[in-house]
Every structure is written in C-alpha cells, then in structure tokens.
Tab-separated table of C-alpha atoms in Angstrom:
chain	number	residue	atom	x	y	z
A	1	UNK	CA	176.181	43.186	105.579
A	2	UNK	CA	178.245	41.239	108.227
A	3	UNK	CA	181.186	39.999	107.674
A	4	UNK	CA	183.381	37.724	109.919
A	5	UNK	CA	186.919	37.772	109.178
A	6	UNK	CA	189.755	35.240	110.661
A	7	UNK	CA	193.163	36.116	108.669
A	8	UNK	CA	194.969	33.408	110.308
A	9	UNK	CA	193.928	29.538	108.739
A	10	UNK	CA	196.710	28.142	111.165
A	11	UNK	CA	198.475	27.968	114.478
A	12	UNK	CA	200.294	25.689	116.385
A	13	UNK	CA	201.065	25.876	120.424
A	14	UNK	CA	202.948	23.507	122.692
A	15	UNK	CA	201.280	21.874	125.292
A	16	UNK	CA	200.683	23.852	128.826
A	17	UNK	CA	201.050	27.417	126.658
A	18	UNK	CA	198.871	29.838	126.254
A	19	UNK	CA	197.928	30.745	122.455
A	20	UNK	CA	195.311	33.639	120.943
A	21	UNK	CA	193.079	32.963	118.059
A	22	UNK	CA	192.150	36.079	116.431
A	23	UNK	CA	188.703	37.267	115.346
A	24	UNK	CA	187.517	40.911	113.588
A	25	UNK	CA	183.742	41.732	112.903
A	26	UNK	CA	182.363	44.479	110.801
A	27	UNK	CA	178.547	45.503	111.505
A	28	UNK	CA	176.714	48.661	112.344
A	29	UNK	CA	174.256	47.108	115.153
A	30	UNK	CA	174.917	47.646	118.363
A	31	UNK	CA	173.050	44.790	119.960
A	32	UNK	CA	174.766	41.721	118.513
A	33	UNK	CA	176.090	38.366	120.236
A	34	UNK	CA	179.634	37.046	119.485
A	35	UNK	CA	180.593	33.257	119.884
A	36	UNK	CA	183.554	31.029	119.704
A	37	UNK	CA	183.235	27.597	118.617
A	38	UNK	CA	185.273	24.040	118.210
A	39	UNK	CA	185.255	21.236	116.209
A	40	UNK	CA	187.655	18.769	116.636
A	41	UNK	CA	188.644	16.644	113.628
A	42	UNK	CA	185.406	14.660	112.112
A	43	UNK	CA	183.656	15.740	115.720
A	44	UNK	CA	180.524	17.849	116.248
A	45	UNK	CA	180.592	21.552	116.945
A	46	UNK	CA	180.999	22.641	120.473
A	47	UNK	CA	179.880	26.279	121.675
A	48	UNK	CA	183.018	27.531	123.716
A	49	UNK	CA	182.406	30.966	125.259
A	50	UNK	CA	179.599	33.958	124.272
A	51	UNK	CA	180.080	37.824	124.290
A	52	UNK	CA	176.869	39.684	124.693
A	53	UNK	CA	177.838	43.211	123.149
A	54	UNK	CA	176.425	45.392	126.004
A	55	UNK	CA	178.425	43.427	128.633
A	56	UNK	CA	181.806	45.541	129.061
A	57	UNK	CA	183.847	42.262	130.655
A	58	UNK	CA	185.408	39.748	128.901
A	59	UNK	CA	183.328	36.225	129.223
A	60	UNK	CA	185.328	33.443	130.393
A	61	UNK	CA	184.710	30.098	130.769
A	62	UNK	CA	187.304	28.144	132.607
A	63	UNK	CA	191.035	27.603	130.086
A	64	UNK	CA	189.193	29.936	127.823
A	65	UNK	CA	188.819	33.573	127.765
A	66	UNK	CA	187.930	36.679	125.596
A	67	UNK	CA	189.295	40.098	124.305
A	68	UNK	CA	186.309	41.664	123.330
A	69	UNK	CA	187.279	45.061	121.784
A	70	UNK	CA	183.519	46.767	120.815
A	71	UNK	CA	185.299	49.804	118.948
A	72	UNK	CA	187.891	47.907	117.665
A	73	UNK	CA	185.406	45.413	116.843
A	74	UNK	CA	188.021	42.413	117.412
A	75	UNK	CA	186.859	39.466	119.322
A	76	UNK	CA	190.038	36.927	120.292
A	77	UNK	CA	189.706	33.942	122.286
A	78	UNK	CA	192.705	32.948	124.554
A	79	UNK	CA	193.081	29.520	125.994
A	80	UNK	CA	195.611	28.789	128.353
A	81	UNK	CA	197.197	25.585	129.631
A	82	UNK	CA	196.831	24.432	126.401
A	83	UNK	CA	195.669	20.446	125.968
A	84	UNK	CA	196.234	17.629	123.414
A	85	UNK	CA	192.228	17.861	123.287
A	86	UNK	CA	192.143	21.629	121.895
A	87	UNK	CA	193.147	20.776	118.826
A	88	UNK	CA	190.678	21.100	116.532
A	89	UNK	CA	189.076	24.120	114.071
A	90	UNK	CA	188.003	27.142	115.738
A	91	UNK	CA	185.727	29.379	114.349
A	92	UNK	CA	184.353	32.468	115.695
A	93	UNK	CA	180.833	33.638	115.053
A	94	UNK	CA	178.223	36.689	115.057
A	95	UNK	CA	174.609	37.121	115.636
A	96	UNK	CA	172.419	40.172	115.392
A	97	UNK	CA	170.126	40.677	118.260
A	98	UNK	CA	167.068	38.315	117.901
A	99	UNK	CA	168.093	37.614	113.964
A	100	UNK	CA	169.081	34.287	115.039
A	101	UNK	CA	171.237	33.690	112.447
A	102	UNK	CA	174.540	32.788	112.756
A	103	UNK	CA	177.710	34.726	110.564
A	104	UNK	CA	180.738	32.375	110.831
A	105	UNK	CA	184.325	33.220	109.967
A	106	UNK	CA	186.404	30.908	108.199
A	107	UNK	CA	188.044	29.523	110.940
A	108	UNK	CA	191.261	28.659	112.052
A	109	UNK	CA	193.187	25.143	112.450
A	110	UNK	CA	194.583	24.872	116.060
A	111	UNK	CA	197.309	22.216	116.461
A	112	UNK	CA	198.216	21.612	120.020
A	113	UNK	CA	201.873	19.825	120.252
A	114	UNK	CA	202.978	17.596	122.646
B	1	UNK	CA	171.971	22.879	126.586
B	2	UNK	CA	170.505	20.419	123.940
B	3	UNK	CA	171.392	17.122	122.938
B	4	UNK	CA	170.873	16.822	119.060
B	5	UNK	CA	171.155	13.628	117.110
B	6	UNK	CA	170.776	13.409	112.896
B	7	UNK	CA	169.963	10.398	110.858
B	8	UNK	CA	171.950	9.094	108.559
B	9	UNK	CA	175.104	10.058	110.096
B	10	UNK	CA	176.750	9.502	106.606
B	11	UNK	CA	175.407	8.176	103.410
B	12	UNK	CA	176.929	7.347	99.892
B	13	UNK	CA	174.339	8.191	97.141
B	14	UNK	CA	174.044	8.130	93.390
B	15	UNK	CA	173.597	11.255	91.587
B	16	UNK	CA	170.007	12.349	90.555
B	17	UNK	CA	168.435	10.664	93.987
B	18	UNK	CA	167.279	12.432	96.669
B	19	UNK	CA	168.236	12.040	100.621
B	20	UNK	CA	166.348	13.045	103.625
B	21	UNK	CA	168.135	14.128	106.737
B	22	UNK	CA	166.473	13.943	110.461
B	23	UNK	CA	167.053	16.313	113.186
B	24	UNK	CA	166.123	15.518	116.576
B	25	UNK	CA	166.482	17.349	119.707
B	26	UNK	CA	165.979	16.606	123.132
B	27	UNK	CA	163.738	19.413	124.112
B	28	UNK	CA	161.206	21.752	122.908
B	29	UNK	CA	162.820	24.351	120.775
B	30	UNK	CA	161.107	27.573	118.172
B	31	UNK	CA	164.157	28.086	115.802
B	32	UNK	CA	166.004	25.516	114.263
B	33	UNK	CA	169.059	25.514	111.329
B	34	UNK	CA	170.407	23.618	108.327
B	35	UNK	CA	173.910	24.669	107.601
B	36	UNK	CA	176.438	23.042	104.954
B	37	UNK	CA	179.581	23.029	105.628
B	38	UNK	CA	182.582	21.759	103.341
B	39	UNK	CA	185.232	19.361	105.280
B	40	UNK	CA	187.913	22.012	106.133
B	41	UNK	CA	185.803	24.720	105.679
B	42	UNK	CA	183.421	27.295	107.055
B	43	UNK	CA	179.713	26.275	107.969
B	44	UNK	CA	177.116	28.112	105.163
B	45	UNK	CA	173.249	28.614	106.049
B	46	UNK	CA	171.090	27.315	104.038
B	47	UNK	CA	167.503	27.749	105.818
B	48	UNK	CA	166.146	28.545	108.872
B	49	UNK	CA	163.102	26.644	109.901
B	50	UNK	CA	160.525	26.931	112.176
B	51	UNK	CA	157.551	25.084	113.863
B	52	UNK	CA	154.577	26.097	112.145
B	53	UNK	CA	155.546	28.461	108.984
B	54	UNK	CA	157.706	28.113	105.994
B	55	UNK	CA	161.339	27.695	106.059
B	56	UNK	CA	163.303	30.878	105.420
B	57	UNK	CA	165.952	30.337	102.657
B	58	UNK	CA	168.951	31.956	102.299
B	59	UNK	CA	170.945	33.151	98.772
B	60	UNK	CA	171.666	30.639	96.921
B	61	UNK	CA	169.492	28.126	98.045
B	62	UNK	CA	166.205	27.222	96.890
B	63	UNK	CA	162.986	25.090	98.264
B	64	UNK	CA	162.935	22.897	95.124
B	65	UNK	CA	166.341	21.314	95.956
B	66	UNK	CA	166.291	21.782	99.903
B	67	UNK	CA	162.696	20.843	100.805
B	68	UNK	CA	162.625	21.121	104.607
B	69	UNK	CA	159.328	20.022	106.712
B	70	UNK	CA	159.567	21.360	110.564
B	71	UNK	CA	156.453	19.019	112.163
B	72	UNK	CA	156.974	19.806	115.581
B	73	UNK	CA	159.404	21.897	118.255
B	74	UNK	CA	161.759	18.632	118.198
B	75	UNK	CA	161.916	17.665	115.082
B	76	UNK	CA	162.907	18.250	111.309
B	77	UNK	CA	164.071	17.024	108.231
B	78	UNK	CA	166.026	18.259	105.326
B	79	UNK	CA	165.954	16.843	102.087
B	80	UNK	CA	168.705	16.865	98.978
B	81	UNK	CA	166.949	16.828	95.880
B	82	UNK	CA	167.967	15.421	92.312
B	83	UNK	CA	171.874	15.406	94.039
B	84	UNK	CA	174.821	15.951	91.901
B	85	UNK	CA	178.327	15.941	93.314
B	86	UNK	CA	178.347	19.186	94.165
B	87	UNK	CA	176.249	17.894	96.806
B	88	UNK	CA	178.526	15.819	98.736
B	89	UNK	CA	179.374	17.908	102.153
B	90	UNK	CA	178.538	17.949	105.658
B	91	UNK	CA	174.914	18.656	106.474
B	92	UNK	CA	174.889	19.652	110.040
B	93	UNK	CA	171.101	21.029	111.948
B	94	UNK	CA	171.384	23.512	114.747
B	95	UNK	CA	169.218	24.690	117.808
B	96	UNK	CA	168.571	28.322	119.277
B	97	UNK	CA	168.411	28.386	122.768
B	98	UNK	CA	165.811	31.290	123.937
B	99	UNK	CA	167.624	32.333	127.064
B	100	UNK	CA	171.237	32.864	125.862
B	101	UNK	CA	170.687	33.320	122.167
B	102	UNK	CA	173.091	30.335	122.008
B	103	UNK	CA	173.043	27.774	119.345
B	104	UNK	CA	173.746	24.412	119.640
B	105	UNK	CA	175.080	21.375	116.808
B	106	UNK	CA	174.047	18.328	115.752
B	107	UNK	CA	176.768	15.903	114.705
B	108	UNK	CA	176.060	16.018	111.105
B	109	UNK	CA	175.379	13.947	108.550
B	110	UNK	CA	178.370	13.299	105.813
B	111	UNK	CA	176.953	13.011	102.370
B	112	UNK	CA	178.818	12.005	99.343
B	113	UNK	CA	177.343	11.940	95.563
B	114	UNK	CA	178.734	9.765	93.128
C-alpha cells in the first residue's frame, strides 16, 4: 500500500522568510505523480506544484519549489518570500500512474507571521 | 484548469434524512471524485465516479449510504443516506485533468447532522 506521511502538524515562519514543509512517501511503483496542495482556512483546495517521478528536476512554480528525493523518497516543498496569504494547511499528495487516485498525507498547519 | 462549483455549499440536517450534493464543472471531464474530509483534517476517498459505469467505492464506504449518479462528463451528485452525526464533515468533489494527471477541488459542501 501507499502511505503518505507528514510528521510535522505545525510550523510557523515570519513574513519575507523562507520555510520547508516536509513530505516522505513509501511505494514500490516507479511511475507515480507527487503534488502539493493548500487550503487556506474554510477555503477550497488549491493545487500548488506537481512532481512527475521520471523528471530528475525539481518543479517550481514561482515562491514555491520542490526537493524531490526519488531514493530517498522525500518530497518537500519550499516557499520563499513568505506572505500573510500562505497561511493555510498544506498537504502533500501521491498518485500512481493512471490510478487516478489521490493518497494524501495528513497535512501540516502553516502560520505565516507578520 | 477547471472551475468546479457544489450545491449546497453547507446544510444543517436532521439525523435519519438524506442529502444530495451537486458537482459541476466547467468542462468536459472522464474521472471525477468524492472525498470527505474532517475540518482540520486529512481529505478521505470515498468513490471514484465515472461517466457511464458504476462508481468505484473505496473501504469503508458503501453504495447504500453514498449513492452517487455520474449523468454526464460535467456533472454529478453524491448523496448521504439515513445521516447520523457521524456524518457531519466536509464533502468536497474533485476533477482529473487528462494532460497533467492533475486534480482539481470543488469548494465543498459543509454538512452537519443533528
């Protein structure tokens, strides 16, 4: 089975820093997709940034960027500058190949201070 | 992209009745989602439903009490059978996205069971 894992439920970062949200998989597929996505409080879910497992770089996608470690199989997002607007619950997310379905971790509460 | 709206966005109901959610998106689309998610917590699959078959249910969740019709590539519904208490969550519909593998949200629809 796949499993998501996100050991940290909290983080806080002052405005204009840079923080890392943390993000392990296990599976034994090599063709799988990895996602990041927010939800601000009571707000719909937003797809940040995608991984494609073949791709070797890191996807980025403006502020927001990824680790992707395939034999580590850790998958951290980084966002710099860091806005009032980030906050919200970030949770990071794994799909199989043409499965479709989605594997969410737990997630993790991003507080962004002023 | 999509741009996916749900009806009701939240609804107070008494246990025992049953609620229908709607799920519309903005373009054609072959795979869509129901997911339950728990305010705080992580987002939980409960079927996967597409245009022309039966929906796929995952563990734990059953056609009786999650009846879900799929009429079209824009449209479905999700219904809450005979709710108890244990009922009350977030019900929130995704989209896949054929070229990316990416899926997208709807805004959700906040259910509470007294």
């Amino acid at each position: 089975a796949q499993t998501v894992t996100q050991s940290q439920p909290e983080m806080s970062v002052q405005e204009a820093e840079t923080v890392t949200l943390s993000c392990t998989y296990d599976t034994s597929e090599n063709n799988y997709y990895l996602f990041w996505y927010k939800q601000p409080p009571s707000r719909q879910m937003i797809l940040v940034i995608r991984q494609e497992a073949y791709k070797q770089q890191n996807a980025t996608e403006n502020r927001f960027s990824v680790n992707f470690q395939k034999a580590a199989k850790s998958f951290s997002l980084k966002i710099s500058d860091s806005q009032l607007g980030d906050t919200a619950m970030y949770f990071c997310a794994f799909m199989i190949g043409a499965n479709s379905k989605l594997t969410f971790g737990k997630g993790i509460t991003l507080s962004v201070r002023p | 992209s999509a741009v996916i709206s749900q009806k009701p966005s939240r609804d107070i109901c008494q246990r025992g009745t049953s609620l229908t959610i709607q799920c519309q998106v903005d373009s054609q689309v072959t795979m869509m989602f129901w997911y339950r998610q728990q305010p705080g917590q992580s987002l939980t699959l409960i079927a996967t439903a597409n245009q022309g078959s039966e929906a796929t249910y995952e563990s734990g969740f059953v056609i009786d009490k999650f009846p879900i019709s799929r009429p079209n590539l824009t449209f479905s519904t999700l219904t809450v059978s005979n709710m108890s208490p244990e009922d009350s969550s977030i019900y929130l519909c995704s989209v896949l996205t054929g070229v990316f593998y990416e899926q997208y949200f709807g805004p959700g629809t906040r259910l509470t069971v007294t």
